[in-house]
């Protein structure tokens, strides 16, 4: 395994073949790397833009080993890959970011405890392993509170609000009676995120904060740089990202979802140890976007400059929003990005658009 910067022509492997893997593959190709994709689906979006794709179950250790042995470095595009799988891959190649980033973020209780351990604040929370645990958890968090599965939840799935004690049994049933976390309500004025990158030497660079709007638990729109953010708030976000990145010993891009309580106060909602939907605006508004930055970090290259040259509003194309592709492609103000998914369905992210504007002075 090479410890120095990877030369163009090296092979970078990506575990996962969804839209994030697709955009990473395109960024890697731009820098001269051969990108190999490993996914259970041979027709996944990333496979169709990569130099080579490997299709096998995540549990097929032999296939994972063969894939990893062909790669000079390996990364992953989503956090729900089994830790065992990445451990098998890491034994055969250089894994960036490491398995620790997954171990700390796959379980919401582990994640919250880690965040607090590095001196960063979250909402109050409590583990819930059964219906009988909810009264004590509610006493700790107060109401309203959000009950979430500890693992595998995304885009609003596996969540239920508890607004009165009488809601507890129904919420527990709604999430499938799985091990859970109860989180107190944040009382935020808006949702923000900071997308940052950490290099192998520990340096951290971040893009400006984005302001995010969710609908039905799915990100709908990000505006960046977020309006009304002063230098102190941006510095605090970078401080939080640096503490978390250092604590994970992370190499690559990661995102921190934040609750803005007003008055310069931020709470961390969760960490995504990968490129992130709220960083898609960087593809058209920055000289170095999040996908190129991640490839740079994985390859051991110097990090690029995250300074934006434009402001942007990123809007996700969800489900049949994508049917308007012709009109969007005809709009000179729109930068259209489609993910190559074969079928649109409700709640599925099919693409996104970026609308640029001059930066405010």
mmCIF file of C-alpha atoms in Angstrom:
data_model
loop_
_atom_site.group_PDB
_atom_site.id
_atom_site.type_symbol
_atom_site.label_atom_id
_atom_site.label_comp_id
_atom_site.label_asym_id
_atom_site.label_seq_id
_atom_site.Cartn_x
_atom_site.Cartn_y
_atom_site.Cartn_z
ATOM 1 C CA UNK A 1 0.000 0.000 0.000
ATOM 2 C CA UNK A 2 1.409 3.378 -1.004
ATOM 3 C CA UNK A 3 1.677 6.031 1.709
ATOM 4 C CA UNK A 4 2.514 8.918 -0.619
ATOM 5 C CA UNK A 5 0.214 10.890 -2.904
ATOM 6 C CA UNK A 6 -1.384 8.748 -5.600
ATOM 7 C CA UNK A 7 -0.257 9.542 -9.118
ATOM 8 C CA UNK A 8 -2.783 10.071 -11.915
ATOM 9 C CA UNK A 9 -3.647 6.684 -13.389
ATOM 10 C CA UNK A 10 -3.938 5.095 -9.941
ATOM 11 C CA UNK A 11 -7.097 3.182 -9.076
ATOM 12 C CA UNK A 12 -9.470 4.565 -6.460
ATOM 13 C CA UNK A 13 -12.246 2.224 -5.371
ATOM 14 C CA UNK A 14 -15.619 3.406 -4.105
ATOM 15 C CA UNK A 15 -17.816 1.210 -1.929
ATOM 16 C CA UNK A 16 -21.347 2.118 -2.989
ATOM 17 C CA UNK A 17 -22.748 3.017 -6.376
ATOM 18 C CA UNK A 18 -25.488 5.558 -5.805
ATOM 19 C CA UNK A 19 -25.553 9.177 -6.909
ATOM 20 C CA UNK A 20 -22.777 10.215 -4.534
ATOM 21 C CA UNK A 21 -20.558 7.468 -5.902
ATOM 22 C CA UNK A 22 -21.454 8.574 -9.417
ATOM 23 C CA UNK A 23 -20.425 12.167 -8.798
ATOM 24 C CA UNK A 24 -17.262 11.036 -7.009
ATOM 25 C CA UNK A 25 -16.401 8.819 -9.984
ATOM 26 C CA UNK A 26 -16.798 11.732 -12.376
ATOM 27 C CA UNK A 27 -14.629 13.955 -10.182
ATOM 28 C CA UNK A 28 -11.977 11.272 -9.909
ATOM 29 C CA UNK A 29 -11.880 10.756 -13.660
ATOM 30 C CA UNK A 30 -11.373 14.503 -14.123
ATOM 31 C CA UNK A 31 -8.221 14.254 -12.007
ATOM 32 C CA UNK A 32 -6.920 11.325 -14.049
ATOM 33 C CA UNK A 33 -7.782 8.430 -11.745
ATOM 34 C CA UNK A 34 -9.394 5.144 -12.744
ATOM 35 C CA UNK A 35 -12.463 4.719 -10.555
ATOM 36 C CA UNK A 36 -13.740 1.267 -9.630
ATOM 37 C CA UNK A 37 -17.204 0.850 -8.099
ATOM 38 C CA UNK A 38 -18.327 -1.957 -5.774
ATOM 39 C CA UNK A 39 -22.076 -2.327 -5.276
ATOM 40 C CA UNK A 40 -24.653 -5.095 -5.007
ATOM 41 C CA UNK A 41 -26.488 -3.665 -8.036
ATOM 42 C CA UNK A 42 -24.656 -4.136 -11.354
ATOM 43 C CA UNK A 43 -26.750 -1.349 -12.911
ATOM 44 C CA UNK A 44 -26.198 1.210 -10.145
ATOM 45 C CA UNK A 45 -25.804 4.864 -11.228
ATOM 46 C CA UNK A 46 -22.067 5.042 -10.488
ATOM 47 C CA UNK A 47 -21.200 1.884 -12.405
ATOM 48 C CA UNK A 48 -22.178 3.485 -15.686
ATOM 49 C CA UNK A 49 -19.603 6.302 -15.409
ATOM 50 C CA UNK A 50 -16.723 4.343 -13.836
ATOM 51 C CA UNK A 51 -13.696 2.664 -15.404
ATOM 52 C CA UNK A 52 -14.815 -0.650 -13.901
ATOM 53 C CA UNK A 53 -17.607 -1.931 -11.676
ATOM 54 C CA UNK A 54 -17.809 -4.926 -9.391
ATOM 55 C CA UNK A 55 -21.207 -6.365 -8.417
ATOM 56 C CA UNK A 56 -21.518 -8.672 -5.409
ATOM 57 C CA UNK A 57 -23.274 -8.765 -2.022
ATOM 58 C CA UNK A 58 -21.643 -6.794 0.780
ATOM 59 C CA UNK A 59 -21.273 -10.088 2.643
ATOM 60 C CA UNK A 60 -19.102 -11.660 -0.098
ATOM 61 C CA UNK A 61 -15.700 -11.308 1.541
ATOM 62 C CA UNK A 62 -13.900 -12.872 -1.427
ATOM 63 C CA UNK A 63 -15.360 -10.358 -3.857
ATOM 64 C CA UNK A 64 -14.575 -7.451 -1.515
ATOM 65 C CA UNK A 65 -10.977 -8.666 -1.145
ATOM 66 C CA UNK A 66 -10.539 -9.016 -4.901
ATOM 67 C CA UNK A 67 -11.945 -5.525 -5.455
ATOM 68 C CA UNK A 68 -9.789 -3.972 -2.756
ATOM 69 C CA UNK A 69 -6.621 -5.693 -3.977
ATOM 70 C CA UNK A 70 -7.061 -4.017 -7.362
ATOM 71 C CA UNK A 71 -7.310 -0.519 -5.792
ATOM 72 C CA UNK A 72 -4.590 1.825 -4.626
ATOM 73 C CA UNK A 73 -7.028 3.490 -2.197
ATOM 74 C CA UNK A 74 -10.646 2.910 -1.225
ATOM 75 C CA UNK A 75 -13.406 5.186 0.011
ATOM 76 C CA UNK A 76 -17.150 4.878 0.587
ATOM 77 C CA UNK A 77 -20.141 6.926 -0.484
ATOM 78 C CA UNK A 78 -22.624 6.189 2.305
ATOM 79 C CA UNK A 79 -22.423 5.333 5.988
ATOM 80 C CA UNK A 80 -24.564 2.188 6.155
ATOM 81 C CA UNK A 81 -22.007 -0.122 4.590
ATOM 82 C CA UNK A 82 -21.310 -2.921 7.104
ATOM 83 C CA UNK A 83 -18.232 -2.210 9.191
ATOM 84 C CA UNK A 84 -17.132 -5.795 8.508
ATOM 85 C CA UNK A 85 -17.112 -5.069 4.774
ATOM 86 C CA UNK A 86 -14.900 -2.010 5.110
ATOM 87 C CA UNK A 87 -12.627 -3.912 7.496
ATOM 88 C CA UNK A 88 -12.142 -6.613 4.850
ATOM 89 C CA UNK A 89 -11.408 -3.920 2.265
ATOM 90 C CA UNK A 90 -9.014 -2.093 4.592
ATOM 91 C CA UNK A 91 -6.956 -5.256 5.073
ATOM 92 C CA UNK A 92 -6.204 -5.307 1.334
ATOM 93 C CA UNK A 93 -5.861 -1.590 0.530
ATOM 94 C CA UNK A 94 -5.699 1.904 1.983
ATOM 95 C CA UNK A 95 -9.142 2.910 3.312
ATOM 96 C CA UNK A 96 -9.925 6.656 3.560
ATOM 97 C CA UNK A 97 -11.782 7.643 5.649
ATOM 98 C CA UNK A 98 -11.152 4.784 8.058
ATOM 99 C CA UNK A 99 -13.630 2.420 9.644
ATOM 100 C CA UNK A 100 -13.732 4.571 12.801
ATOM 101 C CA UNK A 101 -15.797 7.208 11.001
ATOM 102 C CA UNK A 102 -18.403 4.559 10.219
ATOM 103 C CA UNK A 103 -18.320 3.012 13.670
ATOM 104 C CA UNK A 104 -18.989 6.398 15.290
ATOM 105 C CA UNK A 105 -21.812 7.465 12.958
ATOM 106 C CA UNK A 106 -23.764 4.296 12.142
ATOM 107 C CA UNK A 107 -25.393 4.194 15.584
ATOM 108 C CA UNK A 108 -27.087 7.391 16.739
ATOM 109 C CA UNK A 109 -26.373 6.799 20.432
ATOM 110 C CA UNK A 110 -22.687 6.185 19.760
ATOM 111 C CA UNK A 111 -22.638 9.259 17.529
ATOM 112 C CA UNK A 112 -24.239 11.580 20.079
ATOM 113 C CA UNK A 113 -21.938 10.375 22.838
ATOM 114 C CA UNK A 114 -18.931 10.919 20.606
ATOM 115 C CA UNK A 115 -20.051 14.445 19.707
ATOM 116 C CA UNK A 116 -20.420 15.338 23.382
ATOM 117 C CA UNK A 117 -17.064 13.701 24.208
ATOM 118 C CA UNK A 118 -15.186 16.223 22.036
ATOM 119 C CA UNK A 119 -16.905 19.137 23.750
ATOM 120 C CA UNK A 120 -19.653 19.813 21.213
ATOM 121 C CA UNK A 121 -23.266 20.241 22.281
ATOM 122 C CA UNK A 122 -26.326 18.289 21.114
ATOM 123 C CA UNK A 123 -29.943 18.119 22.202
ATOM 124 C CA UNK A 124 -30.625 15.956 25.268
ATOM 125 C CA UNK A 125 -31.049 12.295 24.328
ATOM 126 C CA UNK A 126 -31.655 8.872 25.811
ATOM 127 C CA UNK A 127 -31.409 5.291 24.531
ATOM 128 C CA UNK A 128 -34.681 3.388 24.121
ATOM 129 C CA UNK A 129 -34.475 -0.401 23.862
ATOM 130 C CA UNK A 130 -38.128 -1.087 24.551
ATOM 131 C CA UNK A 131 -41.475 0.555 25.202
ATOM 132 C CA UNK A 132 -40.836 0.370 28.949
ATOM 133 C CA UNK A 133 -37.817 2.699 28.549
ATOM 134 C CA UNK A 134 -39.847 5.575 27.116
ATOM 135 C CA UNK A 135 -41.210 7.155 30.329
ATOM 136 C CA UNK A 136 -37.714 7.634 31.771
ATOM 137 C CA UNK A 137 -36.407 8.822 28.407
ATOM 138 C CA UNK A 138 -39.213 11.377 28.142
ATOM 139 C CA UNK A 139 -38.434 12.615 31.644
ATOM 140 C CA UNK A 140 -34.862 13.277 30.499
ATOM 141 C CA UNK A 141 -35.554 14.902 27.108
ATOM 142 C CA UNK A 142 -38.891 16.577 27.773
ATOM 143 C CA UNK A 143 -41.654 16.834 25.184
ATOM 144 C CA UNK A 144 -41.992 17.156 22.290
ATOM 145 C CA UNK A 145 -39.284 14.644 21.421
ATOM 146 C CA UNK A 146 -38.304 12.700 18.337
ATOM 147 C CA UNK A 147 -37.994 8.924 18.459
ATOM 148 C CA UNK A 148 -35.529 7.560 15.871
ATOM 149 C CA UNK A 149 -34.159 4.131 15.112
ATOM 150 C CA UNK A 150 -30.559 3.898 16.261
ATOM 151 C CA UNK A 151 -29.399 2.595 12.875
ATOM 152 C CA UNK A 152 -30.206 2.818 9.146
ATOM 153 C CA UNK A 153 -32.594 5.762 9.197
ATOM 154 C CA UNK A 154 -32.322 8.414 6.451
ATOM 155 C CA UNK A 155 -34.500 10.999 4.710
ATOM 156 C CA UNK A 156 -37.013 10.988 7.557
ATOM 157 C CA UNK A 157 -37.444 7.209 7.658
ATOM 158 C CA UNK A 158 -37.545 5.429 11.002
ATOM 159 C CA UNK A 159 -38.710 8.483 12.941
ATOM 160 C CA UNK A 160 -41.807 9.474 14.906
ATOM 161 C CA UNK A 161 -42.667 12.484 17.064
ATOM 162 C CA UNK A 162 -43.891 12.087 20.631
ATOM 163 C CA UNK A 163 -45.819 15.190 21.642
ATOM 164 C CA UNK A 164 -47.713 13.814 24.635
ATOM 165 C CA UNK A 165 -47.096 10.705 26.781
ATOM 166 C CA UNK A 166 -50.051 9.069 25.056
ATOM 167 C CA UNK A 167 -48.094 9.131 21.760
ATOM 168 C CA UNK A 168 -45.343 6.862 23.061
ATOM 169 C CA UNK A 169 -46.817 3.467 22.178
ATOM 170 C CA UNK A 170 -47.805 4.583 18.686
ATOM 171 C CA UNK A 171 -44.383 6.077 18.013
ATOM 172 C CA UNK A 172 -42.666 2.891 19.139
ATOM 173 C CA UNK A 173 -44.852 0.899 16.766
ATOM 174 C CA UNK A 174 -44.242 3.360 13.918
ATOM 175 C CA UNK A 175 -40.462 2.867 14.006
ATOM 176 C CA UNK A 176 -40.888 -0.898 13.954
ATOM 177 C CA UNK A 177 -40.158 -1.518 17.644
ATOM 178 C CA UNK A 178 -36.417 -1.316 17.013
ATOM 179 C CA UNK A 179 -33.615 -0.081 19.283
ATOM 180 C CA UNK A 180 -33.962 3.695 19.252
ATOM 181 C CA UNK A 181 -32.863 7.074 20.517
ATOM 182 C CA UNK A 182 -35.182 9.722 21.922
ATOM 183 C CA UNK A 183 -34.027 13.254 21.156
ATOM 184 C CA UNK A 184 -35.347 16.418 22.732
ATOM 185 C CA UNK A 185 -36.671 19.164 20.465
ATOM 186 C CA UNK A 186 -34.039 21.747 19.587
ATOM 187 C CA UNK A 187 -36.116 24.927 19.324
ATOM 188 C CA UNK A 188 -33.965 26.091 16.411
ATOM 189 C CA UNK A 189 -34.554 29.110 14.207
ATOM 190 C CA UNK A 190 -33.145 27.364 11.135
ATOM 191 C CA UNK A 191 -31.143 24.347 10.016
ATOM 192 C CA UNK A 192 -27.590 24.855 8.823
ATOM 193 C CA UNK A 193 -24.809 22.560 7.702
ATOM 194 C CA UNK A 194 -21.082 22.840 7.314
ATOM 195 C CA UNK A 195 -19.349 20.633 4.761
ATOM 196 C CA UNK A 196 -15.651 20.261 5.446
ATOM 197 C CA UNK A 197 -12.668 18.207 4.340
ATOM 198 C CA UNK A 198 -9.778 16.868 6.379
ATOM 199 C CA UNK A 199 -6.514 15.850 4.755
ATOM 200 C CA UNK A 200 -4.114 13.085 5.779
ATOM 201 C CA UNK A 201 -1.976 15.683 7.596
ATOM 202 C CA UNK A 202 -4.969 16.799 9.669
ATOM 203 C CA UNK A 203 -5.622 20.152 8.020
ATOM 204 C CA UNK A 204 -9.293 21.081 7.680
ATOM 205 C CA UNK A 205 -10.955 23.305 5.102
ATOM 206 C CA UNK A 206 -14.665 24.112 5.011
ATOM 207 C CA UNK A 207 -17.121 25.683 2.617
ATOM 208 C CA UNK A 208 -19.427 28.447 3.857
ATOM 209 C CA UNK A 209 -22.423 27.385 5.895
ATOM 210 C CA UNK A 210 -25.543 26.400 3.981
ATOM 211 C CA UNK A 211 -29.108 26.994 5.136
ATOM 212 C CA UNK A 212 -31.334 23.973 4.545
ATOM 213 C CA UNK A 213 -35.060 23.403 4.168
ATOM 214 C CA UNK A 214 -36.533 19.928 4.580
ATOM 215 C CA UNK A 215 -39.948 18.637 3.551
ATOM 216 C CA UNK A 216 -41.265 15.272 4.796
ATOM 217 C CA UNK A 217 -37.845 14.534 6.226
ATOM 218 C CA UNK A 218 -36.066 14.988 2.870
ATOM 219 C CA UNK A 219 -33.766 17.878 2.015
ATOM 220 C CA UNK A 220 -35.558 20.111 -0.436
ATOM 221 C CA UNK A 221 -33.327 23.156 -0.770
ATOM 222 C CA UNK A 222 -29.972 24.534 0.340
ATOM 223 C CA UNK A 223 -28.946 28.186 0.118
ATOM 224 C CA UNK A 224 -25.257 29.007 0.314
ATOM 225 C CA UNK A 225 -23.584 30.950 1.657
ATOM 226 C CA UNK A 226 -26.351 30.991 4.251
ATOM 227 C CA UNK A 227 -27.763 34.497 4.703
ATOM 228 C CA UNK A 228 -27.034 36.371 7.897
ATOM 229 C CA UNK A 229 -23.941 34.361 8.855
ATOM 230 C CA UNK A 230 -21.215 36.510 10.360
ATOM 231 C CA UNK A 231 -17.556 35.628 10.673
ATOM 232 C CA UNK A 232 -17.984 34.466 14.269
ATOM 233 C CA UNK A 233 -20.685 31.929 13.402
ATOM 234 C CA UNK A 234 -18.692 30.594 10.441
ATOM 235 C CA UNK A 235 -15.641 30.306 12.699
ATOM 236 C CA UNK A 236 -17.665 28.406 15.295
ATOM 237 C CA UNK A 237 -18.892 25.988 12.626
ATOM 238 C CA UNK A 238 -15.302 25.385 11.505
ATOM 239 C CA UNK A 239 -14.262 24.854 15.116
ATOM 240 C CA UNK A 240 -17.010 22.222 15.517
ATOM 241 C CA UNK A 241 -16.087 20.503 12.264
ATOM 242 C CA UNK A 242 -12.407 20.437 13.216
ATOM 243 C CA UNK A 243 -13.129 18.896 16.615
ATOM 244 C CA UNK A 244 -15.299 16.201 15.067
ATOM 245 C CA UNK A 245 -12.930 15.509 12.172
ATOM 246 C CA UNK A 246 -9.985 15.212 14.538
ATOM 247 C CA UNK A 247 -11.976 12.985 16.887
ATOM 248 C CA UNK A 248 -12.821 10.588 14.064
ATOM 249 C CA UNK A 249 -9.324 10.852 12.556
ATOM 250 C CA UNK A 250 -11.285 11.364 9.365
ATOM 251 C CA UNK A 251 -9.682 11.711 5.929
ATOM 252 C CA UNK A 252 -11.985 13.132 3.270
ATOM 253 C CA UNK A 253 -15.132 15.208 3.125
ATOM 254 C CA UNK A 254 -17.762 15.081 5.864
ATOM 255 C CA UNK A 255 -20.819 17.112 6.749
ATOM 256 C CA UNK A 256 -22.142 18.345 10.069
ATOM 257 C CA UNK A 257 -25.847 19.130 10.295
ATOM 258 C CA UNK A 258 -26.484 21.955 12.753
ATOM 259 C CA UNK A 259 -29.352 23.584 14.578
ATOM 260 C CA UNK A 260 -29.007 27.370 14.703
ATOM 261 C CA UNK A 261 -30.537 28.488 17.997
ATOM 262 C CA UNK A 262 -29.843 32.171 17.321
ATOM 263 C CA UNK A 263 -27.414 34.416 19.137
ATOM 264 C CA UNK A 264 -24.426 32.520 17.760
ATOM 265 C CA UNK A 265 -25.441 29.222 19.388
ATOM 266 C CA UNK A 266 -25.146 25.987 17.402
ATOM 267 C CA UNK A 267 -26.072 22.413 18.265
ATOM 268 C CA UNK A 268 -24.978 19.407 16.237
ATOM 269 C CA UNK A 269 -27.792 17.273 14.878
ATOM 270 C CA UNK A 270 -25.737 14.586 13.152
ATOM 271 C CA UNK A 271 -22.573 13.841 11.197
ATOM 272 C CA UNK A 272 -22.393 12.377 7.697
ATOM 273 C CA UNK A 273 -18.903 10.861 7.175
ATOM 274 C CA UNK A 274 -19.016 11.453 3.422
ATOM 275 C CA UNK A 275 -19.913 13.936 0.723
ATOM 276 C CA UNK A 276 -23.371 15.311 1.390
ATOM 277 C CA UNK A 277 -26.518 16.560 -0.291
ATOM 278 C CA UNK A 278 -26.127 19.978 1.357
ATOM 279 C CA UNK A 279 -22.772 20.336 -0.407
ATOM 280 C CA UNK A 280 -24.092 19.827 -3.943
ATOM 281 C CA UNK A 281 -24.182 23.598 -4.442
ATOM 282 C CA UNK A 282 -20.370 23.573 -4.499
ATOM 283 C CA UNK A 283 -20.388 21.801 -7.890
ATOM 284 C CA UNK A 284 -21.178 25.037 -9.715
ATOM 285 C CA UNK A 285 -20.379 27.786 -7.210
ATOM 286 C CA UNK A 286 -16.832 26.888 -6.180
ATOM 287 C CA UNK A 287 -13.557 26.292 -7.939
ATOM 288 C CA UNK A 288 -13.081 23.078 -5.942
ATOM 289 C CA UNK A 289 -16.320 21.255 -5.171
ATOM 290 C CA UNK A 290 -16.924 18.649 -2.476
ATOM 291 C CA UNK A 291 -16.453 15.686 -4.840
ATOM 292 C CA UNK A 292 -13.072 16.809 -6.170
ATOM 293 C CA UNK A 293 -12.048 17.691 -2.628
ATOM 294 C CA UNK A 294 -12.890 14.221 -1.371
ATOM 295 C CA UNK A 295 -10.904 12.567 -4.168
ATOM 296 C CA UNK A 296 -7.986 14.887 -3.409
ATOM 297 C CA UNK A 297 -8.036 13.870 0.269
ATOM 298 C CA UNK A 298 -8.355 10.154 -0.496
ATOM 299 C CA UNK A 299 -5.462 10.392 -2.973
ATOM 300 C CA UNK A 300 -3.278 12.237 -0.456
ATOM 301 C CA UNK A 301 -3.210 15.388 -2.568
ATOM 302 C CA UNK A 302 -3.295 18.926 -1.141
ATOM 303 C CA UNK A 303 -6.811 20.145 -0.464
ATOM 304 C CA UNK A 304 -8.288 22.575 -2.966
ATOM 305 C CA UNK A 305 -9.599 26.070 -2.249
ATOM 306 C CA UNK A 306 -13.234 25.915 -1.025
ATOM 307 C CA UNK A 307 -13.852 29.652 -1.508
ATOM 308 C CA UNK A 308 -17.032 30.199 -3.564
ATOM 309 C CA UNK A 309 -17.091 32.457 -6.598
ATOM 310 C CA UNK A 310 -20.925 32.585 -6.616
ATOM 311 C CA UNK A 311 -23.864 32.186 -4.297
ATOM 312 C CA UNK A 312 -26.165 29.259 -5.040
ATOM 313 C CA UNK A 313 -29.561 27.782 -4.323
ATOM 314 C CA UNK A 314 -29.595 24.003 -4.691
ATOM 315 C CA UNK A 315 -32.961 22.318 -5.181
ATOM 316 C CA UNK A 316 -33.372 18.554 -5.121
ATOM 317 C CA UNK A 317 -35.381 16.906 -7.882
ATOM 318 C CA UNK A 318 -37.445 14.375 -5.968
ATOM 319 C CA UNK A 319 -39.587 11.732 -7.621
ATOM 320 C CA UNK A 320 -41.363 13.020 -10.692
ATOM 321 C CA UNK A 321 -39.808 16.497 -10.372
ATOM 322 C CA UNK A 322 -37.316 15.039 -12.822
ATOM 323 C CA UNK A 323 -40.004 14.870 -15.505
ATOM 324 C CA UNK A 324 -39.400 18.611 -16.008
ATOM 325 C CA UNK A 325 -35.839 17.942 -17.220
ATOM 326 C CA UNK A 326 -36.489 19.482 -20.640
ATOM 327 C CA UNK A 327 -37.665 22.804 -19.218
ATOM 328 C CA UNK A 328 -34.839 22.828 -16.679
ATOM 329 C CA UNK A 329 -32.282 22.099 -19.377
ATOM 330 C CA UNK A 330 -33.651 25.046 -21.365
ATOM 331 C CA UNK A 331 -33.288 27.509 -18.487
ATOM 332 C CA UNK A 332 -29.999 29.448 -18.828
ATOM 333 C CA UNK A 333 -30.012 30.170 -15.083
ATOM 334 C CA UNK A 334 -30.038 26.483 -14.138
ATOM 335 C CA UNK A 335 -27.196 23.994 -13.791
ATOM 336 C CA UNK A 336 -28.839 20.571 -14.103
ATOM 337 C CA UNK A 337 -27.411 17.408 -12.548
ATOM 338 C CA UNK A 338 -29.202 14.083 -13.120
ATOM 339 C CA UNK A 339 -28.258 10.845 -11.407
ATOM 340 C CA UNK A 340 -29.027 8.272 -14.091
ATOM 341 C CA UNK A 341 -31.606 6.401 -12.028
ATOM 342 C CA UNK A 342 -33.875 4.287 -14.197
ATOM 343 C CA UNK A 343 -37.205 4.911 -12.449
ATOM 344 C CA UNK A 344 -38.672 7.882 -10.616
ATOM 345 C CA UNK A 345 -40.717 7.169 -7.538
ATOM 346 C CA UNK A 346 -42.082 9.158 -4.631
ATOM 347 C CA UNK A 347 -39.363 10.363 -2.275
ATOM 348 C CA UNK A 348 -36.481 9.238 -4.502
ATOM 349 C CA UNK A 349 -33.715 11.743 -5.240
ATOM 350 C CA UNK A 350 -33.398 11.817 -9.030
ATOM 351 C CA UNK A 351 -31.140 14.839 -9.456
ATOM 352 C CA UNK A 352 -30.656 18.425 -8.407
ATOM 353 C CA UNK A 353 -30.359 21.891 -9.890
ATOM 354 C CA UNK A 354 -28.122 24.777 -8.885
ATOM 355 C CA UNK A 355 -29.139 28.365 -9.513
ATOM 356 C CA UNK A 356 -26.259 30.803 -9.203
ATOM 357 C CA UNK A 357 -26.207 34.458 -8.177
ATOM 358 C CA UNK A 358 -23.467 37.003 -7.412
ATOM 359 C CA UNK A 359 -21.945 36.805 -3.956
ATOM 360 C CA UNK A 360 -23.145 39.500 -1.584
ATOM 361 C CA UNK A 361 -20.469 41.871 -0.441
#
